[in-house]
Structure formats: C-alpha cells, structure tokens
Amino acid sequence: MTAELRAPRHFGVVAPAFPSHFSALAALAGELVRRGHRVTFLHRPDAAAYLGPRSAHAANGGMDRSPGTGIGHGGGCIGGVIVPGIAFHALGADRFPSGSLEAALRRAANPGSPLGLRKVILDMAAATDMLCEELPNAIEALRIDALLGDQMEAAAGLVAEALQLPFISVACALPVNREAAVPLPVMPFGYDASERGLQMVAGSTGVYDWIMTPHRRAIERQARRLGLSARGAMHECLSPLAQISQTIAGFDFPRQHLPASFHHVGPLRSSDGAGTRATITPLPAFDPDRPLVFASLGTLQGQRFGAFQRIARACRALDVQLLAAHCGGLSEHQAKAIEHAGTPGATTVCAFAPQQAALARANAVVTHAGLNTVMDAIATGTPMLALPIAFDQPGVAARVSHAGIGRKASARITGASALAAHLRALLNDPSYQRSLAPLSAELAQAGGTARAADIVEQALARTPAGAAA
C-alpha cells in the first residue's frame, strides 16, 4: 500500500444501533486503526456498550451498562469486536436517554402486530432525524474527514453529501440496492424474473414503501433541510465511491445492475479474535458417529423458548445430538426443559457457544437466518434449516433456499414433526453439501475485513485527508 493510500484519516461510523451492525463495523474500524487511522462511532449514548469497556469514549458520554440483549454477531452468539483505539461520541442524549435502547431493541426483535411494526419504523425515523441534525456539529468538532455509513442508516449518506465529505457505504445486512427482479431484503419469496415475478416484486415493493412512510418522510425532511436533492429511501443515500457487502455474489439472487463500485467481501470479522466472550461454553465432546445439529436463533431472538423446544423434540425424533445456544435469552429452568425435550444424554443447552467451531462439527444448523450465521455455515459447508423471524431474515432464508444450501420453515408455526422432516432431508441428502461447496470456495476468496479496508483506502486515495492525525 502506497503512502498516498495510507494518508491518515479520521473516520466517523454511522450505523443503526443494533449489535450485529456495530460488531461488523467495529471489525472494519479495528483494521483501519491498525493501519494508522482514527475511528469514532457516533450514536445514542447506550450504543457505546456495543464497543466494550476498552473503547475510548468522548467527553460527552459513553455508557458502561450493556443493553440486556448483549453484544454479538447477528446470529452468532459471539461477543462483539472490541478493539482499543476505537472512540465513541454520544449524540441525542436528550431524545434517547440512558436505558431507552433496550426497549427499542425489544420492539425491533418482536414487533408483534401492525402497531408494533409502526413503532419500529418510528424508531428508525427518529434515529435518522437525530443523526441528521446532530452529526454535522459533531463531525466538525471532532475533525472527522470521512464517513463509514451502514446502508441501513440514511443519515450517513445525507450528512456526508451535505458536508461534501467522502463516505463509504457498508451493507452489514442484505444489500438494499434495488433491481426490478430482486425482492427486497425483507421479502420472503424467491427469485423469479418472469412477468409474474416482476409484478410480485413491484407490488411488494410498493407495499413496503407505504409501510415505511414515516421513515420516508424523515429522509425527505432531512434532505430538504440539508439542501439536497429530493429522495426518500435508503437505497437513494448510498456512496458513489464504494459500497461494501458482507455477502458473496453466489449467495445473492442474480444481480444485473450493481454499480462498479460495489464489492462483495464476505463477513467483517476481527482478524485477531478480539471481543470473544469470556462466557462462551467450550464445545463439548460429541459422539463422532452420531449426527449433530447446532441451533442458534441469534442475539436478539434467543428468548424463543417454544421454538427451541420444538427443535429439541425434532432432534429427539431423529435420535440425533443437539447443541442449542440461546444467547442468554432463556432462564435456567427453560434451558433444562429444552434438554429434557431433546435426545436423552445427547442434548446440550448453553447461552453462548463457539459458533464457528460448532458449525464445523455440526451436520446441520437450525438458524434464524441471520446473515452472519448463514455466512459462517457457508464457510464450514453446513446445511441450514432457516427459521426467519425479523429484519432481513426472510430474504436471507429465501436466498438459502434459492441457492440449494438449505431449507426454510416458520419459526412460529412449524411443528416438531415437520422440523424433523426438514432436518432428516438435510442430514441425508448430499445435494445440500454439493451446493455449498462452490459457495464455500467463493467465500474463502472474498477477502473479508482486510479487503474491505483496502477498498476503503483505495476509494479515498484521491480525496484530500483532513487535519486529523
């Protein structure tokens, strides 16, 4: 890397206040810090907990108490990346007081009704409004000269454009880039380029845009206030310099119109293993001659006792081993009940498991279709049973099915016998592993965090760095 590409920057990071998004971006931030740059995350005070006690908090705030849902990769039950040298600057303390993030996470993880979904969208709109209004002064005060913006937070692109700051967009979830034949990330149906399929995408996109009206109005309002051209959706706030995705091309639906600046790099993870939870249960010694199913429903969904109990009963019906990680979402009594429901003497229930080691040992995984877990399962060649619950998980599950690397079912209504039938197919049909093999190879070559940092530095090489050092 030339000296020109390594000109030190002070990056600001703007992302939704969700653990998995902060974790991925903290991995990228850590790599940039190791290359001599400075990085500061900016958001509501409670979000500082995602960066851990070793993050350097700005003078105006940083909370030490972690929200009750914990820190982790989106589906991995693995600790958030903690890297010395990453700073946090609190914004919006008057609008988002200490303790308010935990309630917002509960709403997002389980909206429960149309009214609950509307509250989640209003939360998104309020965050975008706050960030658009408070970021400019903070960026000036901190002498930030470039932004890393999560695709799911429009404020990053809006403020960067208004301040004429270079910025890079990062898709921590499924990319929001729109194409006529590609269902939106939140949609559960598969790829279909026929006329009927195009109509389904158009119709569902229209419904989604209507549901997202409060967020659209926030983006429109802030674009006007910042003196920008009219826009109203997240995909209209992306970087023209570079866009980085945690996916690989072979996993997504066929894309025809991604910009040349779009890069699939695979999962963003810390290269030195920083941030691994001290509370992870070591992988037990499983019977090598008996199939093993690993089940994890993610950091924000681990409290779903009923789903875990049905998974355990399905494994008992097949007489297979089960390792279930609930990410701290269940009580000790509930964990014991799941052990009792599973195969006698072959069921282990814990809060946090070493996910990549568990997947490497497992013959199949039951997942909420969080993108991180799915990418890990691709890396280890582990067939998946996807039980999507929220966020972009329906879209991830649809892609799992489309790629032939797993099956999908309902986390809410699929019974134990049907789950057993799905698992039996995954364990006995070699076609799933055959489909996984080329994706595993593609992922191994994607480049991950180091390549993402290279892309960031190369994209900014022709833009002048500020005075931050």
PDB file of N, CA and C in Angstrom, residues 119-198:
ATOM      1  N   LYS A 119     -44.265   1.216  15.364  1.00  0.00           N
ATOM      2  CA  LYS A 119     -43.379   1.775  16.388  1.00  0.00           C
ATOM      3  C   LYS A 119     -41.916   1.577  16.011  1.00  0.00           C
ATOM      4  N   VAL A 120     -41.595   0.420  15.431  1.00  0.00           N
ATOM      5  CA  VAL A 120     -40.223   0.165  14.986  1.00  0.00           C
ATOM      6  C   VAL A 120     -39.825   1.161  13.898  1.00  0.00           C
ATOM      7  N   ILE A 121     -40.722   1.397  12.950  1.00  0.00           N
ATOM      8  CA  ILE A 121     -40.431   2.332  11.862  1.00  0.00           C
ATOM      9  C   ILE A 121     -40.303   3.755  12.402  1.00  0.00           C
ATOM     10  N   LEU A 122     -41.122   4.102  13.374  1.00  0.00           N
ATOM     11  CA  LEU A 122     -40.996   5.416  14.006  1.00  0.00           C
ATOM     12  C   LEU A 122     -39.660   5.545  14.738  1.00  0.00           C
ATOM     13  N   ASP A 123     -39.192   4.441  15.354  1.00  0.00           N
ATOM     14  CA  ASP A 123     -37.868   4.453  15.978  1.00  0.00           C
ATOM     15  C   ASP A 123     -36.789   4.729  14.937  1.00  0.00           C
ATOM     16  N   MET A 124     -36.887   4.075  13.781  1.00  0.00           N
ATOM     17  CA  MET A 124     -35.918   4.304  12.707  1.00  0.00           C
ATOM     18  C   MET A 124     -35.935   5.765  12.257  1.00  0.00           C
ATOM     19  N   ALA A 125     -37.137   6.306  12.084  1.00  0.00           N
ATOM     20  CA  ALA A 125     -37.275   7.693  11.638  1.00  0.00           C
ATOM     21  C   ALA A 125     -36.687   8.656  12.665  1.00  0.00           C
ATOM     22  N   ALA A 126     -36.934   8.389  13.943  1.00  0.00           N
ATOM     23  CA  ALA A 126     -36.412   9.265  14.993  1.00  0.00           C
ATOM     24  C   ALA A 126     -34.884   9.242  15.023  1.00  0.00           C
ATOM     25  N   ALA A 127     -34.300   8.052  14.808  1.00  0.00           N
ATOM     26  CA  ALA A 127     -32.838   7.957  14.789  1.00  0.00           C
ATOM     27  C   ALA A 127     -32.256   8.720  13.609  1.00  0.00           C
ATOM     28  N   THR A 128     -32.874   8.577  12.442  1.00  0.00           N
ATOM     29  CA  THR A 128     -32.390   9.296  11.262  1.00  0.00           C
ATOM     30  C   THR A 128     -32.495  10.797  11.462  1.00  0.00           C
ATOM     31  N   ASP A 129     -33.623  11.258  11.994  1.00  0.00           N
ATOM     32  CA  ASP A 129     -33.785  12.692  12.279  1.00  0.00           C
ATOM     33  C   ASP A 129     -32.686  13.183  13.222  1.00  0.00           C
ATOM     34  N   MET A 130     -32.488  12.467  14.322  1.00  0.00           N
ATOM     35  CA  MET A 130     -31.496  12.895  15.310  1.00  0.00           C
ATOM     36  C   MET A 130     -30.102  12.961  14.710  1.00  0.00           C
ATOM     37  N   LEU A 131     -29.717  11.904  13.988  1.00  0.00           N
ATOM     38  CA  LEU A 131     -28.374  11.858  13.422  1.00  0.00           C
ATOM     39  C   LEU A 131     -28.163  12.963  12.388  1.00  0.00           C
ATOM     40  N   CYS A 132     -29.145  13.192  11.545  1.00  0.00           N
ATOM     41  CA  CYS A 132     -29.008  14.252  10.540  1.00  0.00           C
ATOM     42  C   CYS A 132     -28.856  15.623  11.190  1.00  0.00           C
ATOM     43  N   GLU A 133     -29.510  15.810  12.310  1.00  0.00           N
ATOM     44  CA  GLU A 133     -29.479  17.113  12.965  1.00  0.00           C
ATOM     45  C   GLU A 133     -28.254  17.302  13.853  1.00  0.00           C
ATOM     46  N   GLU A 134     -27.689  16.230  14.392  1.00  0.00           N
ATOM     47  CA  GLU A 134     -26.586  16.379  15.333  1.00  0.00           C
ATOM     48  C   GLU A 134     -25.220  15.978  14.763  1.00  0.00           C
ATOM     49  N   LEU A 135     -25.202  15.197  13.716  1.00  0.00           N
ATOM     50  CA  LEU A 135     -23.913  14.783  13.151  1.00  0.00           C
ATOM     51  C   LEU A 135     -23.062  15.947  12.641  1.00  0.00           C
ATOM     52  N   PRO A 136     -23.635  16.912  11.922  1.00  0.00           N
ATOM     53  CA  PRO A 136     -22.762  17.950  11.349  1.00  0.00           C
ATOM     54  C   PRO A 136     -21.884  18.657  12.371  1.00  0.00           C
ATOM     55  N   ASN A 137     -22.447  19.073  13.485  1.00  0.00           N
ATOM     56  CA  ASN A 137     -21.641  19.762  14.500  1.00  0.00           C
ATOM     57  C   ASN A 137     -20.605  18.826  15.112  1.00  0.00           C
ATOM     58  N   ALA A 138     -21.003  17.567  15.343  1.00  0.00           N
ATOM     59  CA  ALA A 138     -20.062  16.614  15.924  1.00  0.00           C
ATOM     60  C   ALA A 138     -18.910  16.331  14.967  1.00  0.00           C
ATOM     61  N   ILE A 139     -19.214  16.177  13.697  1.00  0.00           N
ATOM     62  CA  ILE A 139     -18.174  15.914  12.692  1.00  0.00           C
ATOM     63  C   ILE A 139     -17.183  17.068  12.645  1.00  0.00           C
ATOM     64  N   GLU A 140     -17.697  18.298  12.704  1.00  0.00           N
ATOM     65  CA  GLU A 140     -16.812  19.467  12.685  1.00  0.00           C
ATOM     66  C   GLU A 140     -15.963  19.525  13.957  1.00  0.00           C
ATOM     67  N   ALA A 141     -16.594  19.293  15.103  1.00  0.00           N
ATOM     68  CA  ALA A 141     -15.867  19.383  16.369  1.00  0.00           C
ATOM     69  C   ALA A 141     -14.785  18.318  16.486  1.00  0.00           C
ATOM     70  N   LEU A 142     -15.067  17.121  15.981  1.00  0.00           N
ATOM     71  CA  LEU A 142     -14.121  16.006  16.076  1.00  0.00           C
ATOM     72  C   LEU A 142     -13.128  15.979  14.921  1.00  0.00           C
ATOM     73  N   ARG A 143     -13.321  16.853  13.953  1.00  0.00           N
ATOM     74  CA  ARG A 143     -12.455  16.937  12.772  1.00  0.00           C
ATOM     75  C   ARG A 143     -12.433  15.605  12.029  1.00  0.00           C
ATOM     76  N   ILE A 144     -13.616  15.034  11.859  1.00  0.00           N
ATOM     77  CA  ILE A 144     -13.796  13.816  11.064  1.00  0.00           C
ATOM     78  C   ILE A 144     -13.754  14.199   9.590  1.00  0.00           C
ATOM     79  N   ASP A 145     -13.016  13.442   8.782  1.00  0.00           N
ATOM     80  CA  ASP A 145     -12.899  13.806   7.369  1.00  0.00           C
ATOM     81  C   ASP A 145     -13.382  12.719   6.409  1.00  0.00           C
ATOM     82  N   ALA A 146     -14.008  11.656   6.912  1.00  0.00           N
ATOM     83  CA  ALA A 146     -14.623  10.633   6.056  1.00  0.00           C
ATOM     84  C   ALA A 146     -15.594   9.834   6.908  1.00  0.00           C
ATOM     85  N   LEU A 147     -16.620   9.293   6.274  1.00  0.00           N
ATOM     86  CA  LEU A 147     -17.610   8.503   6.999  1.00  0.00           C
ATOM     87  C   LEU A 147     -17.672   7.083   6.456  1.00  0.00           C
ATOM     88  N   LEU A 148     -17.894   6.130   7.362  1.00  0.00           N
ATOM     89  CA  LEU A 148     -18.313   4.784   7.020  1.00  0.00           C
ATOM     90  C   LEU A 148     -19.779   4.698   7.395  1.00  0.00           C
ATOM     91  N   GLY A 149     -20.642   4.513   6.418  1.00  0.00           N
ATOM     92  CA  GLY A 149     -22.073   4.548   6.672  1.00  0.00           C
ATOM     93  C   GLY A 149     -22.738   3.225   6.389  1.00  0.00           C
ATOM     94  N   ASP A 150     -23.432   2.691   7.378  1.00  0.00           N
ATOM     95  CA  ASP A 150     -24.230   1.489   7.166  1.00  0.00           C
ATOM     96  C   ASP A 150     -25.351   1.804   6.179  1.00  0.00           C
ATOM     97  N   GLN A 151     -25.566   0.905   5.214  1.00  0.00           N
ATOM     98  CA  GLN A 151     -26.641   1.121   4.249  1.00  0.00           C
ATOM     99  C   GLN A 151     -27.998   1.321   4.912  1.00  0.00           C
ATOM    100  N   MET A 152     -28.179   0.761   6.103  1.00  0.00           N
ATOM    101  CA  MET A 152     -29.469   0.828   6.766  1.00  0.00           C
ATOM    102  C   MET A 152     -29.693   2.132   7.525  1.00  0.00           C
ATOM    103  N   GLU A 153     -28.730   3.041   7.519  1.00  0.00           N
ATOM    104  CA  GLU A 153     -28.924   4.351   8.146  1.00  0.00           C
ATOM    105  C   GLU A 153     -28.687   5.446   7.122  1.00  0.00           C
ATOM    106  N   ALA A 154     -29.781   6.022   6.633  1.00  0.00           N
ATOM    107  CA  ALA A 154     -29.701   7.018   5.567  1.00  0.00           C
ATOM    108  C   ALA A 154     -28.959   8.270   5.990  1.00  0.00           C
ATOM    109  N   ALA A 155     -28.899   8.543   7.293  1.00  0.00           N
ATOM    110  CA  ALA A 155     -28.252   9.771   7.763  1.00  0.00           C
ATOM    111  C   ALA A 155     -26.805   9.852   7.321  1.00  0.00           C
ATOM    112  N   ALA A 156     -26.131   8.726   7.217  1.00  0.00           N
ATOM    113  CA  ALA A 156     -24.719   8.748   6.823  1.00  0.00           C
ATOM    114  C   ALA A 156     -24.548   9.390   5.453  1.00  0.00           C
ATOM    115  N   GLY A 157     -25.300   8.922   4.479  1.00  0.00           N
ATOM    116  CA  GLY A 157     -25.190   9.471   3.135  1.00  0.00           C
ATOM    117  C   GLY A 157     -25.683  10.892   3.035  1.00  0.00           C
ATOM    118  N   LEU A 158     -26.785  11.198   3.726  1.00  0.00           N
ATOM    119  CA  LEU A 158     -27.343  12.548   3.672  1.00  0.00           C
ATOM    120  C   LEU A 158     -26.363  13.571   4.228  1.00  0.00           C
ATOM    121  N   VAL A 159     -25.823  13.292   5.409  1.00  0.00           N
ATOM    122  CA  VAL A 159     -24.916  14.251   6.045  1.00  0.00           C
ATOM    123  C   VAL A 159     -23.598  14.342   5.283  1.00  0.00           C
ATOM    124  N   ALA A 160     -23.066  13.221   4.839  1.00  0.00           N
ATOM    125  CA  ALA A 160     -21.808  13.254   4.083  1.00  0.00           C
ATOM    126  C   ALA A 160     -21.958  14.098   2.822  1.00  0.00           C
ATOM    127  N   GLU A 161     -23.051  13.901   2.109  1.00  0.00           N
ATOM    128  CA  GLU A 161     -23.253  14.680   0.887  1.00  0.00           C
ATOM    129  C   GLU A 161     -23.404  16.158   1.208  1.00  0.00           C
ATOM    130  N   ALA A 162     -24.144  16.482   2.255  1.00  0.00           N
ATOM    131  CA  ALA A 162     -24.347  17.875   2.619  1.00  0.00           C
ATOM    132  C   ALA A 162     -23.044  18.553   3.018  1.00  0.00           C
ATOM    133  N   LEU A 163     -22.170  17.821   3.712  1.00  0.00           N
ATOM    134  CA  LEU A 163     -20.899  18.381   4.154  1.00  0.00           C
ATOM    135  C   LEU A 163     -19.787  18.192   3.129  1.00  0.00           C
ATOM    136  N   GLN A 164     -20.127  17.548   2.008  1.00  0.00           N
ATOM    137  CA  GLN A 164     -19.147  17.238   0.957  1.00  0.00           C
ATOM    138  C   GLN A 164     -17.987  16.418   1.515  1.00  0.00           C
ATOM    139  N   LEU A 165     -18.346  15.454   2.370  1.00  0.00           N
ATOM    140  CA  LEU A 165     -17.378  14.518   2.930  1.00  0.00           C
ATOM    141  C   LEU A 165     -17.397  13.232   2.122  1.00  0.00           C
ATOM    142  N   PRO A 166     -16.240  12.637   1.846  1.00  0.00           N
ATOM    143  CA  PRO A 166     -16.254  11.314   1.210  1.00  0.00           C
ATOM    144  C   PRO A 166     -16.819  10.284   2.184  1.00  0.00           C
ATOM    145  N   PHE A 167     -17.572   9.340   1.654  1.00  0.00           N
ATOM    146  CA  PHE A 167     -18.115   8.284   2.510  1.00  0.00           C
ATOM    147  C   PHE A 167     -18.193   6.979   1.755  1.00  0.00           C
ATOM    148  N   ILE A 168     -18.132   5.894   2.535  1.00  0.00           N
ATOM    149  CA  ILE A 168     -18.228   4.539   2.017  1.00  0.00           C
ATOM    150  C   ILE A 168     -19.468   3.901   2.623  1.00  0.00           C
ATOM    151  N   SER A 169     -20.268   3.242   1.807  1.00  0.00           N
ATOM    152  CA  SER A 169     -21.454   2.536   2.297  1.00  0.00           C
ATOM    153  C   SER A 169     -21.097   1.079   2.571  1.00  0.00           C
ATOM    154  N   VAL A 170     -21.585   0.560   3.695  1.00  0.00           N
ATOM    155  CA  VAL A 170     -21.342  -0.831   4.076  1.00  0.00           C
ATOM    156  C   VAL A 170     -22.675  -1.523   4.301  1.00  0.00           C
ATOM    157  N   ALA A 171     -22.904  -2.630   3.601  1.00  0.00           N
ATOM    158  CA  ALA A 171     -24.116  -3.433   3.782  1.00  0.00           C
ATOM    159  C   ALA A 171     -23.829  -4.503   4.822  1.00  0.00           C
ATOM    160  N   CYS A 172     -24.159  -4.205   6.085  1.00  0.00           N
ATOM    161  CA  CYS A 172     -23.989  -5.204   7.143  1.00  0.00           C
ATOM    162  C   CYS A 172     -25.079  -6.263   7.069  1.00  0.00           C
ATOM    163  N   ALA A 173     -26.241  -5.898   6.557  1.00  0.00           N
ATOM    164  CA  ALA A 173     -27.328  -6.833   6.278  1.00  0.00           C
ATOM    165  C   ALA A 173     -27.362  -7.083   4.772  1.00  0.00           C
ATOM    166  N   LEU A 174     -28.419  -7.698   4.265  1.00  0.00           N
ATOM    167  CA  LEU A 174     -28.539  -7.845   2.813  1.00  0.00           C
ATOM    168  C   LEU A 174     -28.524  -6.477   2.151  1.00  0.00           C
ATOM    169  N   PRO A 175     -27.904  -6.344   0.995  1.00  0.00           N
ATOM    170  CA  PRO A 175     -27.837  -5.038   0.334  1.00  0.00           C
ATOM    171  C   PRO A 175     -29.222  -4.477   0.029  1.00  0.00           C
ATOM    172  N   VAL A 176     -29.368  -3.160   0.197  1.00  0.00           N
ATOM    173  CA  VAL A 176     -30.649  -2.504  -0.089  1.00  0.00           C
ATOM    174  C   VAL A 176     -30.730  -2.043  -1.535  1.00  0.00           C
ATOM    175  N   ASN A 177     -29.666  -2.224  -2.324  1.00  0.00           N
ATOM    176  CA  ASN A 177     -29.682  -1.836  -3.737  1.00  0.00           C
ATOM    177  C   ASN A 177     -30.858  -2.487  -4.439  1.00  0.00           C
ATOM    178  N   ARG A 178     -31.635  -1.702  -5.166  1.00  0.00           N
ATOM    179  CA  ARG A 178     -32.860  -2.214  -5.778  1.00  0.00           C
ATOM    180  C   ARG A 178     -32.663  -2.576  -7.240  1.00  0.00           C
ATOM    181  N   GLU A 179     -33.331  -3.665  -7.636  1.00  0.00           N
ATOM    182  CA  GLU A 179     -33.419  -4.079  -9.035  1.00  0.00           C
ATOM    183  C   GLU A 179     -34.815  -4.633  -9.266  1.00  0.00           C
ATOM    184  N   ALA A 180     -35.298  -4.513 -10.480  1.00  0.00           N
ATOM    185  CA  ALA A 180     -36.696  -4.849 -10.770  1.00  0.00           C
ATOM    186  C   ALA A 180     -37.035  -6.302 -10.477  1.00  0.00           C
ATOM    187  N   ALA A 181     -36.072  -7.212 -10.631  1.00  0.00           N
ATOM    188  CA  ALA A 181     -36.357  -8.637 -10.459  1.00  0.00           C
ATOM    189  C   ALA A 181     -35.941  -9.173  -9.096  1.00  0.00           C
ATOM    190  N   VAL A 182     -35.358  -8.335  -8.254  1.00  0.00           N
ATOM    191  CA  VAL A 182     -34.831  -8.801  -6.967  1.00  0.00           C
ATOM    192  C   VAL A 182     -35.749  -8.364  -5.829  1.00  0.00           C
ATOM    193  N   PRO A 183     -36.380  -9.306  -5.132  1.00  0.00           N
ATOM    194  CA  PRO A 183     -37.223  -8.930  -3.991  1.00  0.00           C
ATOM    195  C   PRO A 183     -36.421  -8.173  -2.941  1.00  0.00           C
ATOM    196  N   LEU A 184     -37.072  -7.263  -2.255  1.00  0.00           N
ATOM    197  CA  LEU A 184     -36.408  -6.520  -1.191  1.00  0.00           C
ATOM    198  C   LEU A 184     -35.922  -7.475  -0.101  1.00  0.00           C
ATOM    199  N   PRO A 185     -34.907  -7.078   0.676  1.00  0.00           N
ATOM    200  CA  PRO A 185     -34.351  -7.974   1.693  1.00  0.00           C
ATOM    201  C   PRO A 185     -35.360  -8.518   2.692  1.00  0.00           C
ATOM    202  N   VAL A 186     -36.411  -7.771   2.967  1.00  0.00           N
ATOM    203  CA  VAL A 186     -37.385  -8.215   3.976  1.00  0.00           C
ATOM    204  C   VAL A 186     -38.428  -9.168   3.414  1.00  0.00           C
ATOM    205  N   MET A 187     -38.422  -9.390   2.106  1.00  0.00           N
ATOM    206  CA  MET A 187     -39.461 -10.206   1.480  1.00  0.00           C
ATOM    207  C   MET A 187     -39.094 -11.695   1.506  1.00  0.00           C
ATOM    208  N   PRO A 188     -40.100 -12.567   1.732  1.00  0.00           N
ATOM    209  CA  PRO A 188     -39.805 -13.992   1.921  1.00  0.00           C
ATOM    210  C   PRO A 188     -39.800 -14.822   0.650  1.00  0.00           C
ATOM    211  N   PHE A 189     -40.139 -14.239  -0.489  1.00  0.00           N
ATOM    212  CA  PHE A 189     -40.282 -15.080  -1.686  1.00  0.00           C
ATOM    213  C   PHE A 189     -38.999 -15.092  -2.509  1.00  0.00           C
ATOM    214  N   GLY A 190     -38.929 -16.070  -3.413  1.00  0.00           N
ATOM    215  CA  GLY A 190     -37.713 -16.321  -4.161  1.00  0.00           C
ATOM    216  C   GLY A 190     -37.583 -15.477  -5.414  1.00  0.00           C
ATOM    217  N   TYR A 191     -36.516 -15.740  -6.144  1.00  0.00           N
ATOM    218  CA  TYR A 191     -36.214 -15.006  -7.367  1.00  0.00           C
ATOM    219  C   TYR A 191     -37.049 -15.553  -8.518  1.00  0.00           C
ATOM    220  N   ASP A 192     -37.654 -14.653  -9.273  1.00  0.00           N
ATOM    221  CA  ASP A 192     -38.476 -15.043 -10.414  1.00  0.00           C
ATOM    222  C   ASP A 192     -38.476 -13.881 -11.400  1.00  0.00           C
ATOM    223  N   ALA A 193     -37.737 -14.034 -12.503  1.00  0.00           N
ATOM    224  CA  ALA A 193     -37.602 -12.954 -13.476  1.00  0.00           C
ATOM    225  C   ALA A 193     -38.711 -12.950 -14.517  1.00  0.00           C
ATOM    226  N   SER A 194     -39.728 -13.814 -14.347  1.00  0.00           N
ATOM    227  CA  SER A 194     -40.850 -13.814 -15.278  1.00  0.00           C
ATOM    228  C   SER A 194     -41.704 -12.561 -15.068  1.00  0.00           C
ATOM    229  N   GLU A 195     -42.662 -12.359 -15.956  1.00  0.00           N
ATOM    230  CA  GLU A 195     -43.547 -11.200 -15.825  1.00  0.00           C
ATOM    231  C   GLU A 195     -44.290 -11.237 -14.489  1.00  0.00           C
ATOM    232  N   ARG A 196     -44.737 -12.421 -14.110  1.00  0.00           N
ATOM    233  CA  ARG A 196     -45.426 -12.557 -12.828  1.00  0.00           C
ATOM    234  C   ARG A 196     -44.492 -12.208 -11.671  1.00  0.00           C
ATOM    235  N   GLY A 197     -43.228 -12.673 -11.760  1.00  0.00           N
ATOM    236  CA  GLY A 197     -42.266 -12.372 -10.711  1.00  0.00           C
ATOM    237  C   GLY A 197     -41.969 -10.885 -10.609  1.00  0.00           C
ATOM    238  N   LEU A 198     -41.817 -10.228 -11.761  1.00  0.00           N
ATOM    239  CA  LEU A 198     -41.578  -8.791 -11.763  1.00  0.00           C
ATOM    240  C   LEU A 198     -42.743  -8.038 -11.136  1.00  0.00           C
TER     241      LEU A 198
END
